[in-house]
PDB file of C-alpha atoms in Angstrom:
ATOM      1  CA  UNK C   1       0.000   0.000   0.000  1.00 37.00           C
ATOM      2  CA  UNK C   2       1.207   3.593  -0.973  1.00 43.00           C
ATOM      3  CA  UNK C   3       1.692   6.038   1.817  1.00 44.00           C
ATOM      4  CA  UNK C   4      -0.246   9.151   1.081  1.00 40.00           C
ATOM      5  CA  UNK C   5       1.782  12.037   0.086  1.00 52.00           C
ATOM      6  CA  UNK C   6       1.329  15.482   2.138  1.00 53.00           C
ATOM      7  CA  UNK C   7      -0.143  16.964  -1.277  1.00 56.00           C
ATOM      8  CA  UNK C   8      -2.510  14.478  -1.246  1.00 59.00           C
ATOM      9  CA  UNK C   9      -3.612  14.489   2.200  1.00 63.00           C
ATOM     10  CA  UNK C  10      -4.328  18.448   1.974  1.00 65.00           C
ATOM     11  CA  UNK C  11      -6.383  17.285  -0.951  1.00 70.00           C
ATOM     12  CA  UNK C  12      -8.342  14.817   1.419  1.00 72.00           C
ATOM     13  CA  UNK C  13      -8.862  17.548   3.985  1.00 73.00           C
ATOM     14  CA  UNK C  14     -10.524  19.738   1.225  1.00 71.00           C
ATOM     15  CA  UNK C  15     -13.043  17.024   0.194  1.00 68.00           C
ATOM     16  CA  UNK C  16     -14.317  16.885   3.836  1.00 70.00           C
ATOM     17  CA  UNK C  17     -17.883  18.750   4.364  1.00 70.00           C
ATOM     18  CA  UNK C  18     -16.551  20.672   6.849  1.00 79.00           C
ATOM     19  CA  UNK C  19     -13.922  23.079   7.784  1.00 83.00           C
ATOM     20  CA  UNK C  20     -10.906  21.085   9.043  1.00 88.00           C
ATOM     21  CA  UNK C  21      -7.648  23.001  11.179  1.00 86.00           C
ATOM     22  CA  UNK C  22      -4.062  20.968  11.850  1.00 89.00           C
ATOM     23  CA  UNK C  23      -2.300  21.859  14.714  1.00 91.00           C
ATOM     24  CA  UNK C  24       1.334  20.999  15.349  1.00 92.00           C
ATOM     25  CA  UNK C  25       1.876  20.930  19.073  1.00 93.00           C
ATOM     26  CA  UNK C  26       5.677  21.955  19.850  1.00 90.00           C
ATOM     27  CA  UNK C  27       8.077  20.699  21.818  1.00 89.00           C
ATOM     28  CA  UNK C  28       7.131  24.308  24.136  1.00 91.00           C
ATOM     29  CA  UNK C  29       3.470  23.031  24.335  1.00 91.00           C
ATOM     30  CA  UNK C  30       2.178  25.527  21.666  1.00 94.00           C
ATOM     31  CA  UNK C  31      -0.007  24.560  19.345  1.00 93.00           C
ATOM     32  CA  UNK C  32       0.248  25.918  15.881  1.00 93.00           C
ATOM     33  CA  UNK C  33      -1.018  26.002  12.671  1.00 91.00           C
ATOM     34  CA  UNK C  34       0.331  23.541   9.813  1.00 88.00           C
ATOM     35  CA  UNK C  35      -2.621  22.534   7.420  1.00 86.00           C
ATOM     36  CA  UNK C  36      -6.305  24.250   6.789  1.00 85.00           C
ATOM     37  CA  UNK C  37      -8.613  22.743   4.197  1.00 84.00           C
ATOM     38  CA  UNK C  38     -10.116  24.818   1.427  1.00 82.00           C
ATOM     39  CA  UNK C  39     -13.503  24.966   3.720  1.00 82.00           C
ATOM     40  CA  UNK C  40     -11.511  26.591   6.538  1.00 80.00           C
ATOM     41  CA  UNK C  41      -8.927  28.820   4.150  1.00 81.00           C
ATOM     42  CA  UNK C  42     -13.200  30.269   2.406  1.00 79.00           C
ATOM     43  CA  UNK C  43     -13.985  30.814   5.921  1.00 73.00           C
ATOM     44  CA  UNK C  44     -11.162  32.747   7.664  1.00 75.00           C
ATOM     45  CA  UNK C  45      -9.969  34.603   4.586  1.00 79.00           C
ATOM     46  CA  UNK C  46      -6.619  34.166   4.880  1.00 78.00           C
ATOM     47  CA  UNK C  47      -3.374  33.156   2.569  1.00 79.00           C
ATOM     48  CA  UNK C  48      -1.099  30.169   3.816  1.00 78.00           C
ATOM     49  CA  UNK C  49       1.847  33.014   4.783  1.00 82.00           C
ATOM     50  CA  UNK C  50      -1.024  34.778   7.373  1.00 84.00           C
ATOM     51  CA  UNK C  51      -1.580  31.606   9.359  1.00 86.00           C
ATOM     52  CA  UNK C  52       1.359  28.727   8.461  1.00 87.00           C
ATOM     53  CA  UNK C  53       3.007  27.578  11.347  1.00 89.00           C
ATOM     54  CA  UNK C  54       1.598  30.404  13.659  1.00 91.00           C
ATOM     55  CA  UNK C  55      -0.330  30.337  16.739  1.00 92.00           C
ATOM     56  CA  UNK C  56      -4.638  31.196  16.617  1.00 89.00           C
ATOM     57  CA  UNK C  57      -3.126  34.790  19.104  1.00 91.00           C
ATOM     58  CA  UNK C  58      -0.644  35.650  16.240  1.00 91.00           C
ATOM     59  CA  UNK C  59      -3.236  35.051  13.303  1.00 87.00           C
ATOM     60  CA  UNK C  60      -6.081  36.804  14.900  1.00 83.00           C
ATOM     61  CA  UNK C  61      -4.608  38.761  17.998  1.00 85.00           C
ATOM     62  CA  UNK C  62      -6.456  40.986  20.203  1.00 86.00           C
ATOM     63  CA  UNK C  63      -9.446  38.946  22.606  1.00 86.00           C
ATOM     64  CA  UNK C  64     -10.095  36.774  19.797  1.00 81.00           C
ATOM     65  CA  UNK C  65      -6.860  35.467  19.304  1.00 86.00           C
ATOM     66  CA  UNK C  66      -6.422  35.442  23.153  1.00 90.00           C
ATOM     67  CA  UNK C  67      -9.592  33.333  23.313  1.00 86.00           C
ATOM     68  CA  UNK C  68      -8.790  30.755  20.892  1.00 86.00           C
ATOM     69  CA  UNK C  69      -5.135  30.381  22.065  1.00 91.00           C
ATOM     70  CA  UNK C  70      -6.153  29.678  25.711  1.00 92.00           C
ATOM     71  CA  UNK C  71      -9.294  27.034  24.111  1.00 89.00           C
ATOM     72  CA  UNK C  72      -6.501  25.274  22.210  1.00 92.00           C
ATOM     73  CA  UNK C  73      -4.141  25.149  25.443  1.00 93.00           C
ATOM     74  CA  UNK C  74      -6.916  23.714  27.301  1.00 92.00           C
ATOM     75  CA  UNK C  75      -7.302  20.871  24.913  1.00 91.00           C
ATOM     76  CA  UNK C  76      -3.141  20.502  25.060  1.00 93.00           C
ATOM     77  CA  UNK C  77      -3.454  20.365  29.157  1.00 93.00           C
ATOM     78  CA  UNK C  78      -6.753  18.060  29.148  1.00 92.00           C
ATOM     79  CA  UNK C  79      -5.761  16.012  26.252  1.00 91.00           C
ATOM     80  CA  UNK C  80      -9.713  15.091  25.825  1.00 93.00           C
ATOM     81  CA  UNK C  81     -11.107  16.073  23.036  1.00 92.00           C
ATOM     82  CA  UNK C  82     -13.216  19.666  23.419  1.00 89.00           C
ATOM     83  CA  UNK C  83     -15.945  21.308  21.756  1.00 87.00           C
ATOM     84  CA  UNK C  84     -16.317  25.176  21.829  1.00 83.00           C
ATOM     85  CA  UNK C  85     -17.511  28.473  20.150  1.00 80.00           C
ATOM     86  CA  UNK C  86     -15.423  31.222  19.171  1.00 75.00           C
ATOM     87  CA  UNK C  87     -16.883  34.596  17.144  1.00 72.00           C
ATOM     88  CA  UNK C  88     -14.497  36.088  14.160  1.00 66.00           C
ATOM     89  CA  UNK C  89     -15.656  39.439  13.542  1.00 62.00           C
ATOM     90  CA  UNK C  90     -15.928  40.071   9.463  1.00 62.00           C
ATOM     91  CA  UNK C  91     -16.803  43.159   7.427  1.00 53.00           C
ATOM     92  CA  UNK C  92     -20.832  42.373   7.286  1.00 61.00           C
ATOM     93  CA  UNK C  93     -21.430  40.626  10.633  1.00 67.00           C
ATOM     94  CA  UNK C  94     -19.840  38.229  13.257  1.00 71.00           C
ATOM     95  CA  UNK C  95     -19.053  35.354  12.137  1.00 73.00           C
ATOM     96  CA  UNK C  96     -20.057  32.408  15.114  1.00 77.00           C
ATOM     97  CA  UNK C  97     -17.994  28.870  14.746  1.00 78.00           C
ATOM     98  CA  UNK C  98     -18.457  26.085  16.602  1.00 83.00           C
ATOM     99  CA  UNK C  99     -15.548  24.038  16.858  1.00 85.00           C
ATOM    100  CA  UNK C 100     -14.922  20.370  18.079  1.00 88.00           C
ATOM    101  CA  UNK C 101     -10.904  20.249  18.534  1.00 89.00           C
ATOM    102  CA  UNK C 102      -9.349  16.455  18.918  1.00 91.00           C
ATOM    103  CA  UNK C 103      -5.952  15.918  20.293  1.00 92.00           C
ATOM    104  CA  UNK C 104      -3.562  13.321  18.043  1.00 91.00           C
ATOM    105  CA  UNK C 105      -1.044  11.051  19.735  1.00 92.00           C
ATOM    106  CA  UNK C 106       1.795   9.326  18.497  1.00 89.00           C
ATOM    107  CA  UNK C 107       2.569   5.618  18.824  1.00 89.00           C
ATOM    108  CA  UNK C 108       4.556   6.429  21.944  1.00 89.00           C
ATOM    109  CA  UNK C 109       1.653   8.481  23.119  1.00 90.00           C
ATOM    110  CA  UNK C 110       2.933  11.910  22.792  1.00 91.00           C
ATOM    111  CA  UNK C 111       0.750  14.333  22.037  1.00 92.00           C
ATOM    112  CA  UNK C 112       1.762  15.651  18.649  1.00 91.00           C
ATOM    113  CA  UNK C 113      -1.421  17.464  16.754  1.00 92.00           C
ATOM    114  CA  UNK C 114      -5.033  18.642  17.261  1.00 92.00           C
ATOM    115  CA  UNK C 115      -7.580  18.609  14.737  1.00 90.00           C
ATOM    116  CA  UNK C 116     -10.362  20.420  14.547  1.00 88.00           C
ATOM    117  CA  UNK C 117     -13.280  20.222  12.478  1.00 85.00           C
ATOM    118  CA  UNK C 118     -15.494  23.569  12.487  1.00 80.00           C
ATOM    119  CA  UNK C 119     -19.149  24.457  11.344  1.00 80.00           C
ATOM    120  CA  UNK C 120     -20.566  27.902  10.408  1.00 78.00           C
ATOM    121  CA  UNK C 121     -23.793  28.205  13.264  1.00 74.00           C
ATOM    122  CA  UNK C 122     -23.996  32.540  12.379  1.00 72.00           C
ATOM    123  CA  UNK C 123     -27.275  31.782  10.569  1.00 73.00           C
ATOM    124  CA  UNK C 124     -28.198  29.420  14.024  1.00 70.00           C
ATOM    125  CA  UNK C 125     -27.045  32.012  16.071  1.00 68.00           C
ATOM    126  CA  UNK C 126     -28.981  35.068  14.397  1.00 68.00           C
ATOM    127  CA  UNK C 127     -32.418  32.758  14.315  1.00 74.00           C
ATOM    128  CA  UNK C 128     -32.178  32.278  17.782  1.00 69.00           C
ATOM    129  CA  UNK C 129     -31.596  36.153  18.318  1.00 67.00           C
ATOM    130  CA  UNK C 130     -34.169  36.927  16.435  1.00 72.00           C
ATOM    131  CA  UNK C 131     -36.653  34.505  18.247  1.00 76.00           C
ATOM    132  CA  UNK C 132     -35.040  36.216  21.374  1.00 77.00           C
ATOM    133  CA  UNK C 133     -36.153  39.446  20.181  1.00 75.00           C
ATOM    134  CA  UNK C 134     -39.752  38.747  19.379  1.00 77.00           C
ATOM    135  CA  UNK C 135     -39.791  36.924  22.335  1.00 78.00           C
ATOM    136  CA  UNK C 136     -39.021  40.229  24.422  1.00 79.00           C
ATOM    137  CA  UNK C 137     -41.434  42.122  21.437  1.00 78.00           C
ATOM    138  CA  UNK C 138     -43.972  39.708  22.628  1.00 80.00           C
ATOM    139  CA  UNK C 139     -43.783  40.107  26.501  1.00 79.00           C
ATOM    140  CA  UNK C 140     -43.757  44.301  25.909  1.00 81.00           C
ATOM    141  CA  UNK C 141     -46.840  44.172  23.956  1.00 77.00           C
ATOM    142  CA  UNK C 142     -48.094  41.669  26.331  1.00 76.00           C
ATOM    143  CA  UNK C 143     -47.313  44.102  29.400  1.00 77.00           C
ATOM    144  CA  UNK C 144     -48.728  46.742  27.683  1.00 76.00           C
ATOM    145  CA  UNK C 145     -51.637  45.173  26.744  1.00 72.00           C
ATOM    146  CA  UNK C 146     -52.507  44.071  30.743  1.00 74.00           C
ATOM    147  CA  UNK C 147     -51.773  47.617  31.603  1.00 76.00           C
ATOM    148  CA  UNK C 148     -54.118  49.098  29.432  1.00 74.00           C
ATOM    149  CA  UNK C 149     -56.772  46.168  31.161  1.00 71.00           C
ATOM    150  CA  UNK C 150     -55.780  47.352  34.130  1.00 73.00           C
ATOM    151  CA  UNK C 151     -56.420  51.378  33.445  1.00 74.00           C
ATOM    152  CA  UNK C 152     -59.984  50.520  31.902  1.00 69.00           C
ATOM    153  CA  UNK C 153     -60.804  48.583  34.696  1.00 66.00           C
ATOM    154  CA  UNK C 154     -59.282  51.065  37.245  1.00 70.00           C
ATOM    155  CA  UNK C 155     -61.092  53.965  35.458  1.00 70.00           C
ATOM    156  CA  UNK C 156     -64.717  52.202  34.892  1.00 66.00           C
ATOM    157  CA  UNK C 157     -64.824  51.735  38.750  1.00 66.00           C
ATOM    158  CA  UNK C 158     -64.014  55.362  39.801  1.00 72.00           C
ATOM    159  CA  UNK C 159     -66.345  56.163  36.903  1.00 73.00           C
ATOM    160  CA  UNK C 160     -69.120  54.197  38.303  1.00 71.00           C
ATOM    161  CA  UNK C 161     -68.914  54.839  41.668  1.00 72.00           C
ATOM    162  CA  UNK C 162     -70.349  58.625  41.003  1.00 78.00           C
ATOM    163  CA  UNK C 163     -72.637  57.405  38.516  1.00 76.00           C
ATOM    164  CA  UNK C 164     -73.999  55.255  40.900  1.00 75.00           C
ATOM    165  CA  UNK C 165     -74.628  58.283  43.578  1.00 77.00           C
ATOM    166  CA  UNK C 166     -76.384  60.494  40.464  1.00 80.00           C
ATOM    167  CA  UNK C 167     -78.784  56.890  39.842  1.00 78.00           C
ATOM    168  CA  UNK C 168     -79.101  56.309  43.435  1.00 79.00           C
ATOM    169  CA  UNK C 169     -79.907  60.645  43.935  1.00 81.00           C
ATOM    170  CA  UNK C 170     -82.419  60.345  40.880  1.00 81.00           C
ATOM    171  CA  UNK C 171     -84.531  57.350  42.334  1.00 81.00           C
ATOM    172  CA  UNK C 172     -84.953  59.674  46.173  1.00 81.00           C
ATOM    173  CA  UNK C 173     -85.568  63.039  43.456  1.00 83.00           C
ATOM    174  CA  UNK C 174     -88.449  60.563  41.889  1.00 82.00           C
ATOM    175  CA  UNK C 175     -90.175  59.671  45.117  1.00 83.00           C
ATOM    176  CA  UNK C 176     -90.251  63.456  46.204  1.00 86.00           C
ATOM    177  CA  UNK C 177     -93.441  65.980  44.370  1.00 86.00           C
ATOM    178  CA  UNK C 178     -92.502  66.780  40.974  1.00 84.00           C
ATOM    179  CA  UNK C 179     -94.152  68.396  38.437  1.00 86.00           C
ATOM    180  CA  UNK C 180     -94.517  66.462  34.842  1.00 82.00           C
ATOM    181  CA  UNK C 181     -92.226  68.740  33.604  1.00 82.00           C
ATOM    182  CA  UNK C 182     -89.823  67.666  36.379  1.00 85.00           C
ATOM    183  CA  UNK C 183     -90.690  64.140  36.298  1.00 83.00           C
ATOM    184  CA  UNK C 184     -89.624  64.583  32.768  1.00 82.00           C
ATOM    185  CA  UNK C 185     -86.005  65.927  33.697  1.00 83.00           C
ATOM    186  CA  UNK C 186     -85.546  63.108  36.520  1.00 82.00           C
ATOM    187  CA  UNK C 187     -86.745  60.317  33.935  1.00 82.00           C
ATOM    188  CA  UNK C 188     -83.671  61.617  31.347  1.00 81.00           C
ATOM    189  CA  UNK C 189     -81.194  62.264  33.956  1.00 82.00           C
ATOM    190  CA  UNK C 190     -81.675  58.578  35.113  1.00 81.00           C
ATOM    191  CA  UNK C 191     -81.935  57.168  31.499  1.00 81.00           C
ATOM    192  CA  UNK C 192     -78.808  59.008  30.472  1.00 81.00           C
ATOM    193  CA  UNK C 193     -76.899  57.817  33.770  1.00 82.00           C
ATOM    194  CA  UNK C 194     -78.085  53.794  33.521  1.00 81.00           C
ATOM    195  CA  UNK C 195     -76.885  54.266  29.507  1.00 80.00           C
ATOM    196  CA  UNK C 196     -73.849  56.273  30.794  1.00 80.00           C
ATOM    197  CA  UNK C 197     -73.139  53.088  32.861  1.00 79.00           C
ATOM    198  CA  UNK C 198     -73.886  50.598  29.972  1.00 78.00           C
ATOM    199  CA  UNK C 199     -71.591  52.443  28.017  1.00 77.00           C
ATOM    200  CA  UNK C 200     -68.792  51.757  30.683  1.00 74.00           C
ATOM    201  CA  UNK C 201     -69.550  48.292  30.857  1.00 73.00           C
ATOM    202  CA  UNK C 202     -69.316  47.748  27.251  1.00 72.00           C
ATOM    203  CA  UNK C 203     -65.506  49.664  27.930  1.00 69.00           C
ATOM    204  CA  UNK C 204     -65.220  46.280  30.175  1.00 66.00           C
ATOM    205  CA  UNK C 205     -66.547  43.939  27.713  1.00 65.00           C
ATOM    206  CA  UNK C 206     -64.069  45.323  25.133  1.00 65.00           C
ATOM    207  CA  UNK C 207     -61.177  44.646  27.272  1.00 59.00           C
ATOM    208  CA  UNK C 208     -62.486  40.801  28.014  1.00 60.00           C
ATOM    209  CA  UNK C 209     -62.891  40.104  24.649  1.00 61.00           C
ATOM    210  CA  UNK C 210     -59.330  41.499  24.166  1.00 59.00           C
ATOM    211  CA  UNK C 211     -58.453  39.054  26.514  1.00 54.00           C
ATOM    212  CA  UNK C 212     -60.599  36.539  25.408  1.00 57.00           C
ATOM    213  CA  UNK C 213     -62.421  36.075  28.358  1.00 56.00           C
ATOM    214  CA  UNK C 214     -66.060  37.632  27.042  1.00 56.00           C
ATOM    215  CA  UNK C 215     -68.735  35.967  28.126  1.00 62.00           C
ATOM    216  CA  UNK C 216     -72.448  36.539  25.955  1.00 66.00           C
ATOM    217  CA  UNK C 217     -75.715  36.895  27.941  1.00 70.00           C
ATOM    218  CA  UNK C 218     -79.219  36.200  25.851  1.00 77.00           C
ATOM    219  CA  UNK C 219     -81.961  38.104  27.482  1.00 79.00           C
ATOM    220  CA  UNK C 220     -85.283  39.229  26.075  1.00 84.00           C
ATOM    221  CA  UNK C 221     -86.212  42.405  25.769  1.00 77.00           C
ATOM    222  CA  UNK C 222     -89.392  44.701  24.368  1.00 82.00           C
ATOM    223  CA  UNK C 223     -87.977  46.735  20.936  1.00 83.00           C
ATOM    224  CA  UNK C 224     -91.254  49.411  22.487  1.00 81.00           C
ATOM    225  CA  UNK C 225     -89.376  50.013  25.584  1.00 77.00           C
ATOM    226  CA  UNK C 226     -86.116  50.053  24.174  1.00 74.00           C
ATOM    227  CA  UNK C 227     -86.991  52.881  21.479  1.00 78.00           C
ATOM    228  CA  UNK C 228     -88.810  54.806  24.482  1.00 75.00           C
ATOM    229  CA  UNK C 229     -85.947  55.469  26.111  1.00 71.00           C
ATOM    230  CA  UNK C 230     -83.815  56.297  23.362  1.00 71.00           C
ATOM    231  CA  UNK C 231     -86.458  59.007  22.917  1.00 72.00           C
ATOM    232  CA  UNK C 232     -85.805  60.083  26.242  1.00 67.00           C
ATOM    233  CA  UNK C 233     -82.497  60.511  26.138  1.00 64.00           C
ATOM    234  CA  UNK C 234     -82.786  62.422  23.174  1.00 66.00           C
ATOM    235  CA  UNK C 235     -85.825  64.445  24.101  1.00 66.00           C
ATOM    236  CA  UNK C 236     -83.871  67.344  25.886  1.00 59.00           C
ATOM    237  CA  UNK C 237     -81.773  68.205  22.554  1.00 62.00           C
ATOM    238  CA  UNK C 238     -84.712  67.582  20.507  1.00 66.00           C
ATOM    239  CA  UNK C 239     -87.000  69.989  22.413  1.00 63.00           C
ATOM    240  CA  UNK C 240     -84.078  72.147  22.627  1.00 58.00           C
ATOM    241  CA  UNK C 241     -84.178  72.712  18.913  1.00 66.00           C
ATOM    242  CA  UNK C 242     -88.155  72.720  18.697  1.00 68.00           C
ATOM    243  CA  UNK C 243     -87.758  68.706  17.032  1.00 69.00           C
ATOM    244  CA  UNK C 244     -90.290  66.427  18.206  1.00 67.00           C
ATOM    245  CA  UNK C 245     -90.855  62.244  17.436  1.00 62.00           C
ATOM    246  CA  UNK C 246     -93.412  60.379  16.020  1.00 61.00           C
TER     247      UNK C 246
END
């Protein structure tokens, strides 16, 4: 059997799905760079002279660098093979790779290499920050939404609670003498207020229903009466003006 040449070994590397790194660990414990297949060379952007035989700190350098130095140290020091994330910044966005880094011994069992294989998770990582901000979309509008219950609730019971003193006022005014005339003033005062009040109720219904917690009530009622008082509570404009109904 034919031992595989180095030329075409980097041509194996490059027919693997995935980006693949070769580190040569030195005799000083470093581990450095000494093959990338085409996956990882697409990925990183760089030319064999900007990352042969130098360390992840000298290719990258600043916290990046620093980052992926002290990862691949770990994996020297543990010798158990380690999976981790690191983020290269690019022109258009950050790119995010996850990386699962394997040591290589030789027959004496010297640690000698680490390989790592990579994938490209940006588009993973962007979906899930993207479900993290309609997630936080969703709880505001949420929040808002039970706050605005909360004010129409708030403000139909101070509402109601002098609307209820005007009814309960217009019932004693009714039981005292009046004149028709009067009678006729107390009658629209206490339509308007008990439609006043429907009104606010209707305010609460809206909000269940926004909620989905409406409830409907089937009641019978006389279309006669119903078109009385709406003459009522229109009488005082209407007479007002000199209008009249038929």
């Amino acid at each position: 059997m034919k031992r595989l040449e180095p030329s075409n070994l980097y041509s194996i590397l490059d027919a693997v799905g995935m980006a693949v790194i070769v580190l040569e660990v030195g005799d000083d414990g470093i581990p450095r760079y000494v093959a990338m297949n085409q996956r990882s060379r697409d990925a990183t952007k760089l030319s064999e002279e900007d990352w042969f035989g130098k360390t992840a700190l000298e290719i990258f350098g600043g916290t990046t660098g620093e980052h992926a130095l002290a990862l691949h140290l770990g994996v020297v020091r543990s010798e158990q093979e380690t999976t981790y994330e690191i983020h290269l910044p690019s022109v258009h966005n950050t790119l995010h790779i996850r990386t699962t880094m394997t040591p290589v011994f030789d027959a004496a069992g010297k640690l000698t290499h680490l390989v790592g294989s990579s994938a490209d998770i940006t588009s993973e990582r962007e979906r899930d920050a993207a479900l993290e901000l309609t997630k936080i979309a969703k709880e505001k509008a949420e929040d808002a939404s039970q706050a605005k219950e909360r004010f129409l609730a708030e403000m139909s019971h101070e509402i109601r609670t002098p609307m209820n003193g005007i009814l309960g006022l217009c019932e004693l005014l009714k039981e005292t003498k009046l004149d028709d005339e009067q009678t006729l003033f107390a009658n629209t005062i206490l339509s308007s207020t008990t439609a006043l009040l429907e009104m606010i109720n209707e305010v609460l219904d809206f909000a269940k229903i926004k909620a989905n917690k409406v409830s409907l009530h089937y009641e019978p009622f006389v279309l006669r009466d119903l078109i009385d008082e709406i003459r009522v509570l229109l009488s005082a404009k209407t007479s007002y003006k000199g209008l009249g109904f038929l």
